[in-house]
């Protein structure tokens, strides 16, 4: 098994690059943002609770997302590996993920961090807001999401860096160029299937 965390601020291109990685390496994509939005659209109790945080650009409580991740991992027992997108977002989530994977006798092998200058992030997210229909892609909520990222999520990079698992990749070139840089790192662990 090979498990990858795709790390980076909102708007850094994690979703887009995850799609490319999934196709090339046949990994299972787990995006907490997508899972949460699915709960919201199905009006589940979890979704209703999560929406309060998401609409304010705040992180959903750790217990909620950790539980969600745990059941998703269990649903796909024969995965070649997982790509975690938008998770872990706090140090507590990172520690919980390590425990979950340890229980499955596996681990996080690599963390790829997409690096994009902040003005470009804001421009991208506002642009996306015009077409995405996402209620959190407004200027006010975007600013809050980036603040949450610096405060709570940035420390996750240090957590993985201490284990020597973190690699920085420039994320402000073309989608293809960024993917090529990511692939260079993944190829050290896993052969492409396509
Ligand atoms: P982005 O990376 O562009 O902010 P996401 O789809 O990853 O978009 O996340 C959207 C929102 O969902 C976040 O602002 C947060 O409220 C919630 N969320 C997603 N993943 C997590 C997580 N791992 N922990 C807590 N909240 C999360």
Short mmCIF file of C-alpha atoms and ligand atoms in Angstrom, two decimals:
data_model
loop_
_atom_site.label_atom_id
_atom_site.label_comp_id
_atom_site.label_asym_id
_atom_site.label_seq_id
_atom_site.Cartn_x
_atom_site.Cartn_y
_atom_site.Cartn_z
CA UNK A 1 0.00 0.00 0.00
CA UNK A 2 1.10 3.57 -0.70
CA UNK A 3 -0.54 6.49 1.09
CA UNK A 4 -0.13 10.10 0.12
CA UNK A 5 -1.24 13.35 1.70
CA UNK A 6 -1.75 16.21 -0.73
CA UNK A 7 -1.24 19.30 1.39
CA UNK A 8 -1.75 22.98 0.70
CA UNK A 9 -3.89 26.04 1.34
CA UNK A 10 -7.41 26.48 -0.07
CA UNK A 11 -7.16 27.10 -3.81
CA UNK A 12 -3.72 25.53 -4.19
CA UNK A 13 -5.05 22.95 -6.67
CA UNK A 14 -5.36 19.86 -4.47
CA UNK A 15 -8.63 18.74 -6.06
CA UNK A 16 -7.37 19.12 -9.64
CA UNK A 17 -4.07 17.38 -8.97
CA UNK A 18 -5.80 14.60 -7.02
CA UNK A 19 -7.78 13.72 -10.15
CA UNK A 20 -4.55 13.40 -12.15
CA UNK A 21 -2.85 11.35 -9.45
CA UNK A 22 -5.84 9.02 -9.08
CA UNK A 23 -5.87 8.32 -12.84
CA UNK A 24 -2.12 7.80 -13.11
CA UNK A 25 -1.51 5.71 -10.00
CA UNK A 26 -4.90 4.12 -9.31
CA UNK A 27 -5.12 5.43 -5.78
CA UNK A 28 -8.37 5.96 -3.85
CA UNK A 29 -9.18 9.63 -3.43
CA UNK A 30 -10.48 10.75 -0.04
CA UNK A 31 -11.42 14.42 0.15
CA UNK A 32 -12.98 15.53 3.44
CA UNK A 33 -14.36 18.64 1.70
CA UNK A 34 -16.19 16.45 -0.86
CA UNK A 35 -17.41 14.03 1.83
CA UNK A 36 -18.70 16.92 3.94
CA UNK A 37 -20.44 18.60 0.98
CA UNK A 38 -22.11 15.28 0.20
CA UNK A 39 -23.42 15.09 3.79
CA UNK A 40 -24.65 18.68 3.50
CA UNK A 41 -26.52 18.01 0.26
CA UNK A 42 -28.14 14.88 1.74
CA UNK A 43 -29.23 16.92 4.77
CA UNK A 44 -27.85 14.35 7.20
CA UNK A 45 -27.42 15.40 10.86
CA UNK A 46 -23.64 15.41 10.31
CA UNK A 47 -24.08 17.61 7.23
CA UNK A 48 -26.34 20.06 9.02
CA UNK A 49 -23.83 20.38 11.86
CA UNK A 50 -20.83 20.69 9.50
CA UNK A 51 -22.49 23.36 7.32
CA UNK A 52 -22.50 25.83 10.23
CA UNK A 53 -18.69 25.73 10.29
CA UNK A 54 -18.12 25.50 6.54
CA UNK A 55 -20.23 28.57 5.77
CA UNK A 56 -18.10 30.57 8.17
CA UNK A 57 -14.82 29.31 6.74
CA UNK A 58 -14.03 27.50 9.97
CA UNK A 59 -12.76 23.96 10.39
CA UNK A 60 -15.33 21.31 11.24
CA UNK A 61 -14.57 19.68 14.65
CA UNK A 62 -11.82 17.03 14.51
CA UNK A 63 -14.01 14.18 15.84
CA UNK A 64 -16.47 14.63 12.97
CA UNK A 65 -13.91 14.43 10.17
CA UNK A 66 -11.81 11.71 11.82
CA UNK A 67 -14.91 9.49 12.13
CA UNK A 68 -15.77 10.14 8.51
CA UNK A 69 -12.24 9.25 7.32
CA UNK A 70 -12.16 6.11 9.41
CA UNK A 71 -15.36 4.69 7.90
CA UNK A 72 -14.29 5.68 4.37
CA UNK A 73 -10.97 3.81 4.75
CA UNK A 74 -12.85 0.74 6.00
CA UNK A 75 -15.14 0.82 2.97
CA UNK A 76 -12.21 0.21 0.59
CA UNK A 77 -10.17 -2.65 2.12
CA UNK A 78 -8.34 -3.66 -1.08
CA UNK A 79 -7.11 -0.19 -2.11
CA UNK A 80 -3.70 0.13 -3.76
CA UNK A 81 -3.37 3.17 -1.57
CA UNK A 82 -5.08 6.40 -0.58
CA UNK A 83 -4.63 10.01 -1.49
CA UNK A 84 -5.83 12.27 1.30
CA UNK A 85 -6.96 15.68 0.07
CA UNK A 86 -7.91 18.36 2.60
CA UNK A 87 -7.07 16.03 5.46
CA UNK A 88 -5.36 16.10 7.93
CA UNK A 89 -5.94 19.78 8.67
CA UNK A 90 -4.91 19.88 12.33
CA UNK A 91 -2.15 18.22 14.30
CA UNK A 92 -4.77 16.18 16.14
CA UNK A 93 -6.14 14.89 12.80
CA UNK A 94 -2.61 13.99 11.68
CA UNK A 95 -2.01 11.96 14.84
CA UNK A 96 -5.40 10.25 14.49
CA UNK A 97 -4.63 9.35 10.86
CA UNK A 98 -1.32 7.81 11.90
CA UNK A 99 -3.15 5.66 14.45
CA UNK A 100 -5.83 4.59 11.95
CA UNK A 101 -3.21 3.57 9.40
CA UNK A 102 -1.06 1.84 11.99
CA UNK A 103 -4.08 -0.27 12.87
CA UNK A 104 -4.21 -1.27 9.18
CA UNK A 105 -0.48 -2.03 9.32
CA UNK A 106 0.33 0.79 6.95
CA UNK A 107 1.36 4.46 7.16
CA UNK A 108 1.65 7.80 5.35
CA UNK A 109 4.58 7.44 2.99
CA UNK A 110 4.74 10.90 1.47
CA UNK A 111 3.30 14.38 1.96
CA UNK A 112 3.37 16.69 -1.05
CA UNK A 113 2.79 20.34 -0.20
CA UNK A 114 1.59 22.66 -2.96
CA UNK A 115 3.10 26.10 -2.66
CA UNK A 116 1.12 28.98 -4.20
CA UNK A 117 1.52 32.70 -3.37
CA UNK A 118 -1.41 34.08 -1.40
CA UNK A 119 -2.63 36.75 -3.88
CA UNK A 120 -2.92 34.01 -6.50
CA UNK A 121 -4.89 31.77 -4.12
CA UNK A 122 -7.44 34.52 -3.47
CA UNK A 123 -7.74 35.28 -7.20
CA UNK A 124 -8.30 31.59 -8.01
CA UNK A 125 -10.90 31.08 -5.26
CA UNK A 126 -12.89 34.18 -6.18
CA UNK A 127 -12.81 33.04 -9.83
CA UNK A 128 -14.00 29.57 -8.81
CA UNK A 129 -16.79 31.12 -6.72
CA UNK A 130 -18.32 32.58 -9.87
CA UNK A 131 -18.99 29.09 -11.25
CA UNK A 132 -18.68 26.58 -8.39
CA UNK A 133 -21.89 27.42 -6.58
CA UNK A 134 -19.97 26.78 -3.36
CA UNK A 135 -21.39 28.98 -0.64
CA UNK A 136 -17.93 29.35 0.95
CA UNK A 137 -16.24 30.82 -2.14
CA UNK A 138 -17.03 34.45 -1.25
CA UNK A 139 -14.30 36.96 -0.48
CA UNK A 140 -15.21 37.19 3.21
CA UNK A 141 -15.27 33.42 3.79
CA UNK A 142 -12.15 32.87 1.65
CA UNK A 143 -10.19 35.26 3.90
CA UNK A 144 -11.40 33.31 6.94
CA UNK A 145 -10.45 29.95 5.38
CA UNK A 146 -6.92 31.15 4.64
CA UNK A 147 -6.62 32.47 8.22
CA UNK A 148 -7.73 29.08 9.60
CA UNK A 149 -5.17 27.45 7.33
CA UNK A 150 -2.29 29.51 8.73
CA UNK A 151 -3.43 29.08 12.31
CA UNK A 152 -4.38 25.39 12.45
CA UNK A 153 -3.25 23.61 9.29
CA UNK A 154 0.26 24.97 8.69
CA UNK A 155 1.56 23.15 11.84
CA UNK A 156 0.64 19.85 10.13
CA UNK A 157 3.51 20.49 7.67
CA UNK A 158 5.95 20.67 10.59
CA UNK A 159 4.52 17.44 11.99
CA UNK A 160 5.33 15.52 8.78
CA UNK A 161 8.56 17.40 8.19
CA UNK A 162 9.86 16.09 11.52
CA UNK A 163 9.43 12.56 10.11
CA UNK A 164 11.18 13.54 6.86
CA UNK A 165 8.02 12.93 4.84
CA UNK A 166 7.35 16.44 3.53
CA UNK A 167 8.22 17.62 0.00
CA UNK A 168 7.38 21.12 -1.29
CA UNK A 169 6.18 21.52 -4.86
CA UNK A 170 5.60 24.81 -6.67
CA UNK A 171 1.90 25.01 -7.47
CA UNK A 172 1.66 28.20 -9.53
CA UNK A 173 2.77 26.83 -12.90
CA UNK A 174 0.42 25.09 -15.35
CA UNK A 175 -1.63 22.09 -14.18
CA UNK A 176 0.55 19.78 -16.31
CA UNK A 177 3.83 21.23 -15.00
CA UNK A 178 2.67 20.95 -11.41
CA UNK A 179 1.56 17.38 -11.99
CA UNK A 180 4.97 16.51 -13.48
CA UNK A 181 6.67 17.84 -10.33
CA UNK A 182 4.34 15.83 -8.08
CA UNK A 183 4.78 12.68 -10.18
CA UNK A 184 8.57 12.91 -9.88
CA UNK A 185 8.20 12.41 -6.13
CA UNK A 186 5.51 9.72 -6.32
CA UNK A 187 7.51 7.72 -8.87
CA UNK A 188 10.11 7.03 -6.19
CA UNK A 189 7.48 4.88 -4.44
CA UNK A 190 5.00 3.73 -7.06
CA UNK A 191 4.88 2.98 -10.77
CA UNK A 192 2.23 4.70 -12.93
CA UNK A 193 -0.51 2.36 -14.16
CA UNK A 194 -1.27 4.42 -17.28
P1 LIG B 1 -10.58 24.23 0.44
O1 LIG B 1 -9.34 23.42 0.55
O2 LIG B 1 -10.67 24.96 -0.86
O3 LIG B 1 -10.86 25.11 1.62
P2 LIG B 1 -12.27 21.92 1.08
O4 LIG B 1 -13.31 21.38 0.17
O5 LIG B 1 -11.10 21.06 1.38
O6 LIG B 1 -11.84 23.28 0.38
O7 LIG B 1 -12.94 22.34 2.47
C1 LIG B 1 -14.11 23.11 2.56
C2 LIG B 1 -14.52 23.28 4.02
O8 LIG B 1 -14.86 21.99 4.58
C3 LIG B 1 -13.46 23.83 4.97
O9 LIG B 1 -13.44 25.24 4.96
C4 LIG B 1 -13.90 23.24 6.31
O10 LIG B 1 -14.98 23.96 6.86
C5 LIG B 1 -14.41 21.86 5.91
N1 LIG B 1 -13.34 20.83 5.99
C6 LIG B 1 -12.83 20.11 4.95
N2 LIG B 1 -11.89 19.26 5.36
C7 LIG B 1 -11.77 19.42 6.70
C8 LIG B 1 -10.96 18.84 7.70
N3 LIG B 1 -10.06 17.89 7.43
N4 LIG B 1 -11.13 19.26 8.99
C9 LIG B 1 -12.03 20.20 9.30
N5 LIG B 1 -12.82 20.80 8.40
C10 LIG B 1 -12.71 20.43 7.11
#
